[in-house]
């Protein structure tokens, strides 16, 4: 009994010493999507400042594929030491476990929410030559030619995918899904007119809209976005089409492998919160159509659970299955 007690005390001492010295080597942030999307944009904004505050290099690594599952699995199966961090998104934390028949990780069990980073308004955008100048005209066009119009997403199960599925469900229209490995390539094909529309994260879509390459028809939040104040919400623009109450926000935050030391979680949370609270950072997020959120790990975990329930219900109701 004394031997076991001694081992436990020794282990606690080692863990405490480890967390006190954290970090003592470079950190890696895994972005589970291709470069250029909002997840990548915000990860790099935070990583640059986190490197300074932790006095260690913080490297962003893109591991795209399988709607974020490849990158999320890398983190879920990594050592829970705080050195491999996931830029966690709506898809990998709240949607994919309901969407995919087989998963190599369970977000609810294998990933620990650390800090809520960004709440992101999505925007419905179409090519300039699509004959729809507002949400009502788009719905009418889709009803006139069921199954002809297509929508792009950053991957099956992503928030951009489910935002369109929610639109289809509420408006009663038939659209064909064209998934990509990230928003970057998806936007290229929408701008070229090879795909009819996209409901994309504001940060990645905004340059194309501001540059006159895409037409914005509506934003997905409950209020208009400061980044595009002239663009109505989908709920208000599509009220007559049954879209009253439509809302779909993307979000991202840091997560660690389950079992990470509490002191490590708290250190990463504290440093990231300080970064997000800076006026300069809040402005950079607002310019991208997003809010810098922050808060304790428990608040982010509660948000993740609520989102998992919401989107899992939609996946089941729509019978959406990927594999």
Short mmCIF file of C-alpha atoms in Angstrom, two decimals:
data_model
loop_
_atom_site.label_atom_id
_atom_site.label_comp_id
_atom_site.label_asym_id
_atom_site.label_seq_id
_atom_site.Cartn_x
_atom_site.Cartn_y
_atom_site.Cartn_z
CA UNK A 1 0.00 0.00 0.00
CA UNK A 2 2.83 2.38 0.88
CA UNK A 3 4.57 1.48 -2.38
CA UNK A 4 1.43 2.28 -4.44
CA UNK A 5 0.93 5.55 -2.57
CA UNK A 6 4.54 6.48 -3.23
CA UNK A 7 4.14 5.77 -6.94
CA UNK A 8 1.02 7.94 -7.11
CA UNK A 9 2.73 10.81 -5.29
CA UNK A 10 5.74 10.47 -7.56
CA UNK A 11 3.56 10.53 -10.69
CA UNK A 12 1.73 13.63 -9.47
CA UNK A 13 5.07 15.31 -8.80
CA UNK A 14 6.30 14.52 -12.32
CA UNK A 15 3.06 15.78 -13.93
CA UNK A 16 3.17 18.95 -11.87
CA UNK A 17 6.79 19.58 -12.77
CA UNK A 18 5.97 18.95 -16.43
CA UNK A 19 3.05 21.38 -16.50
CA UNK A 20 5.07 24.03 -14.65
CA UNK A 21 7.71 23.94 -17.39
CA UNK A 22 5.17 23.91 -20.23
CA UNK A 23 6.01 24.74 -22.90
CA UNK A 24 9.67 23.86 -23.27
CA UNK A 25 9.61 22.99 -26.98
CA UNK A 26 7.75 24.09 -30.15
CA UNK A 27 3.97 23.64 -30.45
CA UNK A 28 2.13 22.44 -33.53
CA UNK A 29 -1.38 23.60 -34.45
CA UNK A 30 -3.10 21.19 -36.81
CA UNK A 31 -5.57 22.86 -39.18
CA UNK A 32 -7.70 20.02 -40.60
CA UNK A 33 -8.39 21.87 -43.85
CA UNK A 34 -6.43 23.30 -46.77
CA UNK A 35 -4.79 26.74 -46.55
CA UNK A 36 -6.88 29.80 -47.35
CA UNK A 37 -10.09 29.05 -45.47
CA UNK A 38 -11.28 30.83 -42.34
CA UNK A 39 -9.99 28.04 -40.06
CA UNK A 40 -6.51 28.52 -41.47
CA UNK A 41 -6.73 32.33 -41.35
CA UNK A 42 -7.62 32.49 -37.66
CA UNK A 43 -5.19 29.73 -36.68
CA UNK A 44 -2.32 31.70 -38.18
CA UNK A 45 -3.41 34.99 -36.62
CA UNK A 46 -3.43 33.41 -33.15
CA UNK A 47 -0.33 31.24 -33.70
CA UNK A 48 1.86 34.23 -34.51
CA UNK A 49 1.00 35.94 -31.23
CA UNK A 50 0.94 32.73 -29.20
CA UNK A 51 4.53 32.07 -30.21
CA UNK A 52 5.55 35.38 -28.64
CA UNK A 53 3.57 34.89 -25.43
CA UNK A 54 4.78 31.30 -24.89
CA UNK A 55 8.35 32.08 -25.98
CA UNK A 56 8.29 29.00 -28.22
CA UNK A 57 7.77 28.51 -31.96
CA UNK A 58 4.14 27.73 -32.83
CA UNK A 59 3.86 26.06 -36.23
CA UNK A 60 0.62 25.74 -38.22
CA UNK A 61 0.33 22.52 -40.19
CA UNK A 62 -2.49 21.88 -42.68
CA UNK A 63 -3.70 18.26 -42.70
CA UNK A 64 -6.72 18.38 -45.01
CA UNK A 65 -9.01 15.53 -46.01
CA UNK A 66 -12.13 13.59 -45.06
CA UNK A 67 -14.01 16.72 -43.95
CA UNK A 68 -11.43 17.49 -41.29
CA UNK A 69 -11.28 13.95 -39.91
CA UNK A 70 -7.69 13.31 -40.99
CA UNK A 71 -6.29 16.26 -39.09
CA UNK A 72 -8.57 15.71 -36.10
CA UNK A 73 -7.52 12.07 -35.87
CA UNK A 74 -3.84 13.08 -35.85
CA UNK A 75 -4.48 15.23 -32.77
CA UNK A 76 -6.84 12.76 -31.07
CA UNK A 77 -4.15 10.06 -31.27
CA UNK A 78 -1.26 12.32 -30.25
CA UNK A 79 0.31 12.41 -26.81
CA UNK A 80 -1.85 14.54 -24.47
CA UNK A 81 1.06 16.79 -23.58
CA UNK A 82 -0.18 20.10 -25.00
CA UNK A 83 2.27 20.24 -27.90
CA UNK A 84 -0.14 19.08 -30.61
CA UNK A 85 -3.19 21.35 -30.78
CA UNK A 86 -6.24 21.02 -33.01
CA UNK A 87 -7.88 24.04 -34.62
CA UNK A 88 -11.26 22.48 -33.91
CA UNK A 89 -14.30 23.39 -36.00
CA UNK A 90 -18.04 22.86 -36.11
CA UNK A 91 -17.56 19.87 -38.40
CA UNK A 92 -14.92 17.90 -36.54
CA UNK A 93 -16.37 18.61 -33.08
CA UNK A 94 -20.13 18.64 -33.65
CA UNK A 95 -21.12 17.13 -37.00
CA UNK A 96 -18.84 14.38 -38.27
CA UNK A 97 -19.60 11.75 -35.64
CA UNK A 98 -23.24 11.84 -36.77
CA UNK A 99 -22.44 12.12 -40.47
CA UNK A 100 -19.84 9.40 -41.03
CA UNK A 101 -20.66 5.71 -40.55
CA UNK A 102 -17.14 4.87 -39.42
CA UNK A 103 -14.84 7.18 -37.49
CA UNK A 104 -11.31 6.65 -36.19
CA UNK A 105 -11.92 9.05 -33.30
CA UNK A 106 -14.82 10.18 -31.13
CA UNK A 107 -14.77 13.96 -30.67
CA UNK A 108 -16.83 13.74 -27.48
CA UNK A 109 -14.34 11.35 -25.85
CA UNK A 110 -10.99 11.88 -27.55
CA UNK A 111 -10.76 15.67 -27.82
CA UNK A 112 -10.85 18.20 -24.99
CA UNK A 113 -12.12 21.74 -25.72
CA UNK A 114 -9.64 24.37 -24.54
CA UNK A 115 -10.81 27.77 -25.77
CA UNK A 116 -13.48 29.21 -28.09
CA UNK A 117 -11.63 31.33 -30.65
CA UNK A 118 -13.97 32.55 -33.38
CA UNK A 119 -17.68 32.72 -34.13
CA UNK A 120 -18.02 33.21 -37.86
CA UNK A 121 -20.91 34.41 -39.97
CA UNK A 122 -21.34 32.51 -43.22
CA UNK A 123 -22.47 34.17 -46.43
CA UNK A 124 -24.54 32.84 -49.33
CA UNK A 125 -22.76 33.84 -52.54
CA UNK A 126 -23.33 33.10 -56.23
CA UNK A 127 -21.44 33.68 -59.51
CA UNK A 128 -22.13 37.02 -61.15
CA UNK A 129 -23.82 35.39 -64.15
CA UNK A 130 -26.32 33.35 -62.10
CA UNK A 131 -29.80 34.85 -62.77
CA UNK A 132 -30.64 35.37 -59.09
CA UNK A 133 -30.05 38.72 -57.41
CA UNK A 134 -31.57 37.88 -54.03
CA UNK A 135 -32.56 34.92 -51.88
CA UNK A 136 -36.16 34.80 -53.13
CA UNK A 137 -35.03 34.68 -56.77
CA UNK A 138 -32.55 31.91 -55.93
CA UNK A 139 -35.25 29.83 -54.23
CA UNK A 140 -37.58 30.40 -57.19
CA UNK A 141 -34.86 29.33 -59.63
CA UNK A 142 -34.16 26.17 -57.62
CA UNK A 143 -37.86 25.27 -57.53
CA UNK A 144 -38.20 25.88 -61.26
CA UNK A 145 -35.36 23.47 -62.05
CA UNK A 146 -35.09 20.92 -59.19
CA UNK A 147 -31.70 19.23 -58.95
CA UNK A 148 -30.03 21.49 -61.51
CA UNK A 149 -28.42 24.02 -59.19
CA UNK A 150 -25.31 22.93 -57.30
CA UNK A 151 -23.66 24.15 -54.11
CA UNK A 152 -20.01 23.93 -53.11
CA UNK A 153 -18.69 23.26 -49.63
CA UNK A 154 -15.31 22.97 -47.94
CA UNK A 155 -16.06 19.28 -47.41
CA UNK A 156 -18.86 16.87 -46.61
CA UNK A 157 -19.94 17.49 -43.03
CA UNK A 158 -18.42 20.96 -42.83
CA UNK A 159 -20.46 23.88 -41.56
CA UNK A 160 -20.59 25.15 -45.14
CA UNK A 161 -22.22 21.86 -46.17
CA UNK A 162 -24.72 21.78 -43.31
CA UNK A 163 -25.60 25.47 -43.77
CA UNK A 164 -26.80 24.62 -47.28
CA UNK A 165 -28.62 21.50 -46.08
CA UNK A 166 -30.49 23.67 -43.57
CA UNK A 167 -31.39 26.07 -46.40
CA UNK A 168 -32.64 23.18 -48.53
CA UNK A 169 -34.71 21.79 -45.68
CA UNK A 170 -36.36 25.07 -44.70
CA UNK A 171 -36.98 26.34 -48.25
CA UNK A 172 -38.02 22.95 -49.65
CA UNK A 173 -35.59 23.01 -52.59
CA UNK A 174 -33.35 20.44 -54.27
CA UNK A 175 -29.67 21.34 -54.64
CA UNK A 176 -26.77 19.04 -55.54
CA UNK A 177 -23.78 19.02 -53.19
CA UNK A 178 -20.26 19.40 -54.64
CA UNK A 179 -17.72 18.91 -51.82
CA UNK A 180 -14.13 20.17 -51.96
CA UNK A 181 -11.14 19.73 -49.64
CA UNK A 182 -11.31 23.35 -48.52
CA UNK A 183 -12.89 26.70 -49.24
CA UNK A 184 -10.02 27.87 -51.44
CA UNK A 185 -10.72 25.48 -54.34
CA UNK A 186 -14.47 25.64 -53.77
CA UNK A 187 -14.48 29.41 -54.20
CA UNK A 188 -12.41 29.19 -57.40
CA UNK A 189 -15.04 26.94 -58.98
CA UNK A 190 -17.95 29.10 -57.80
CA UNK A 191 -16.30 32.26 -59.16
CA UNK A 192 -15.77 30.45 -62.49
CA UNK A 193 -19.45 29.46 -62.57
CA UNK A 194 -18.76 25.73 -62.49
CA UNK A 195 -20.81 25.53 -59.26
CA UNK A 196 -24.02 27.53 -58.71
CA UNK A 197 -23.47 28.80 -55.16
CA UNK A 198 -21.72 28.46 -51.83
CA UNK A 199 -22.55 29.26 -48.23
CA UNK A 200 -19.01 29.93 -47.11
CA UNK A 201 -17.30 31.33 -44.04
CA UNK A 202 -17.14 35.12 -44.31
CA UNK A 203 -13.32 35.45 -44.00
CA UNK A 204 -12.57 33.33 -47.06
CA UNK A 205 -15.52 34.53 -49.20
CA UNK A 206 -15.23 38.25 -48.40
CA UNK A 207 -12.28 39.09 -50.70
CA UNK A 208 -14.16 37.59 -53.68
CA UNK A 209 -17.30 39.53 -52.79
CA UNK A 210 -15.47 42.82 -52.18
CA UNK A 211 -13.48 42.24 -55.37
CA UNK A 212 -16.65 41.97 -57.42
CA UNK A 213 -16.17 38.31 -58.34
CA UNK A 214 -19.14 36.94 -56.37
CA UNK A 215 -22.58 38.31 -55.49
CA UNK A 216 -23.61 38.04 -51.83
CA UNK A 217 -27.31 37.25 -51.35
CA UNK A 218 -27.54 36.79 -47.60
CA UNK A 219 -25.65 36.17 -44.37
CA UNK A 220 -26.43 33.29 -42.05
CA UNK A 221 -26.48 35.04 -38.67
CA UNK A 222 -29.46 36.43 -36.78
CA UNK A 223 -28.29 39.97 -37.60
CA UNK A 224 -26.49 41.65 -40.47
CA UNK A 225 -22.70 41.52 -40.55
CA UNK A 226 -20.60 44.63 -40.04
CA UNK A 227 -18.34 43.35 -42.82
CA UNK A 228 -21.28 43.43 -45.30
CA UNK A 229 -23.89 45.72 -43.74
CA UNK A 230 -25.80 46.11 -47.02
CA UNK A 231 -26.43 42.35 -47.29
CA UNK A 232 -29.58 41.10 -45.49
CA UNK A 233 -29.74 37.96 -43.38
CA UNK A 234 -31.08 34.88 -45.11
CA UNK A 235 -33.89 34.86 -42.55
CA UNK A 236 -35.11 38.35 -43.46
CA UNK A 237 -34.45 38.09 -47.21
CA UNK A 238 -36.10 34.68 -47.49
CA UNK A 239 -38.94 35.16 -45.02
CA UNK A 240 -41.60 34.50 -47.68
CA UNK A 241 -39.77 31.32 -48.73
CA UNK A 242 -40.06 29.75 -45.27
CA UNK A 243 -36.63 30.84 -44.04
CA UNK A 244 -37.75 32.80 -41.00
CA UNK A 245 -35.49 31.79 -38.11
CA UNK A 246 -32.69 30.50 -40.36
CA UNK A 247 -29.34 30.73 -38.56
CA UNK A 248 -26.07 28.91 -39.10
CA UNK A 249 -22.79 30.13 -37.66
CA UNK A 250 -19.41 28.50 -38.08
CA UNK A 251 -16.95 28.47 -35.22
CA UNK A 252 -13.49 27.34 -34.28
CA UNK A 253 -11.37 26.90 -31.20
CA UNK A 254 -8.45 24.99 -29.75
CA UNK A 255 -8.77 21.40 -28.58
CA UNK A 256 -6.22 18.99 -27.12
CA UNK A 257 -6.12 15.21 -26.92
CA UNK A 258 -8.23 13.99 -23.98
CA UNK A 259 -6.22 13.61 -20.81
CA UNK A 260 -4.04 16.70 -21.19
CA UNK A 261 -2.85 18.00 -17.79
CA UNK A 262 -5.22 20.56 -16.32
CA UNK A 263 -2.42 23.10 -15.84
CA UNK A 264 -1.51 22.81 -19.53
CA UNK A 265 -5.15 23.34 -20.59
CA UNK A 266 -5.37 26.38 -18.33
CA UNK A 267 -2.08 27.87 -19.59
CA UNK A 268 -3.08 27.52 -23.24
CA UNK A 269 -6.53 28.90 -22.44
CA UNK A 270 -5.14 31.87 -20.52
CA UNK A 271 -2.59 32.87 -23.17
CA UNK A 272 -5.12 32.55 -26.00
CA UNK A 273 -7.72 34.58 -24.11
CA UNK A 274 -5.21 37.39 -23.66
CA UNK A 275 -4.55 37.39 -27.41
CA UNK A 276 -8.26 37.43 -28.29
CA UNK A 277 -8.96 40.26 -25.85
CA UNK A 278 -6.53 42.64 -27.57
CA UNK A 279 -8.26 45.48 -29.43
CA UNK A 280 -6.08 44.87 -32.48
CA UNK A 281 -7.18 41.23 -32.65
CA UNK A 282 -10.86 42.00 -32.19
CA UNK A 283 -10.60 44.45 -35.09
CA UNK A 284 -8.87 41.89 -37.32
CA UNK A 285 -11.61 39.35 -36.58
CA UNK A 286 -14.38 41.91 -37.18
CA UNK A 287 -12.86 42.84 -40.54
CA UNK A 288 -13.24 39.17 -41.48
CA UNK A 289 -16.90 39.04 -40.40
CA UNK A 290 -16.16 37.16 -37.19
CA UNK A 291 -16.18 37.68 -33.43
CA UNK A 292 -13.19 36.88 -31.21
CA UNK A 293 -14.87 34.93 -28.41
CA UNK A 294 -12.58 33.53 -25.70
CA UNK A 295 -13.75 32.31 -22.30
CA UNK A 296 -12.99 29.34 -20.03
CA UNK A 297 -12.68 25.74 -21.29
CA UNK A 298 -16.03 24.87 -19.69
CA UNK A 299 -17.87 27.49 -21.75
CA UNK A 300 -16.40 26.16 -24.99
CA UNK A 301 -17.26 22.58 -23.99
CA UNK A 302 -20.87 23.60 -23.30
CA UNK A 303 -21.11 25.30 -26.70
CA UNK A 304 -19.71 22.21 -28.43
CA UNK A 305 -22.32 19.97 -26.75
CA UNK A 306 -25.19 22.24 -27.80
CA UNK A 307 -23.94 22.41 -31.40
CA UNK A 308 -23.44 18.64 -31.53
CA UNK A 309 -27.08 18.14 -30.55
CA UNK A 310 -28.37 20.68 -33.10
CA UNK A 311 -26.45 19.43 -36.12
CA UNK A 312 -26.75 15.73 -35.29
CA UNK A 313 -30.52 16.19 -35.29
CA UNK A 314 -30.41 17.81 -38.75
CA UNK A 315 -28.17 15.04 -40.12
CA UNK A 316 -30.60 12.40 -38.86
CA UNK A 317 -33.72 14.24 -40.09
CA UNK A 318 -32.22 14.74 -43.56
CA UNK A 319 -30.75 11.24 -43.70
CA UNK A 320 -27.34 12.61 -44.66
CA UNK A 321 -24.65 9.91 -44.76
CA UNK A 322 -21.15 10.19 -46.21
CA UNK A 323 -19.71 6.68 -45.90
#
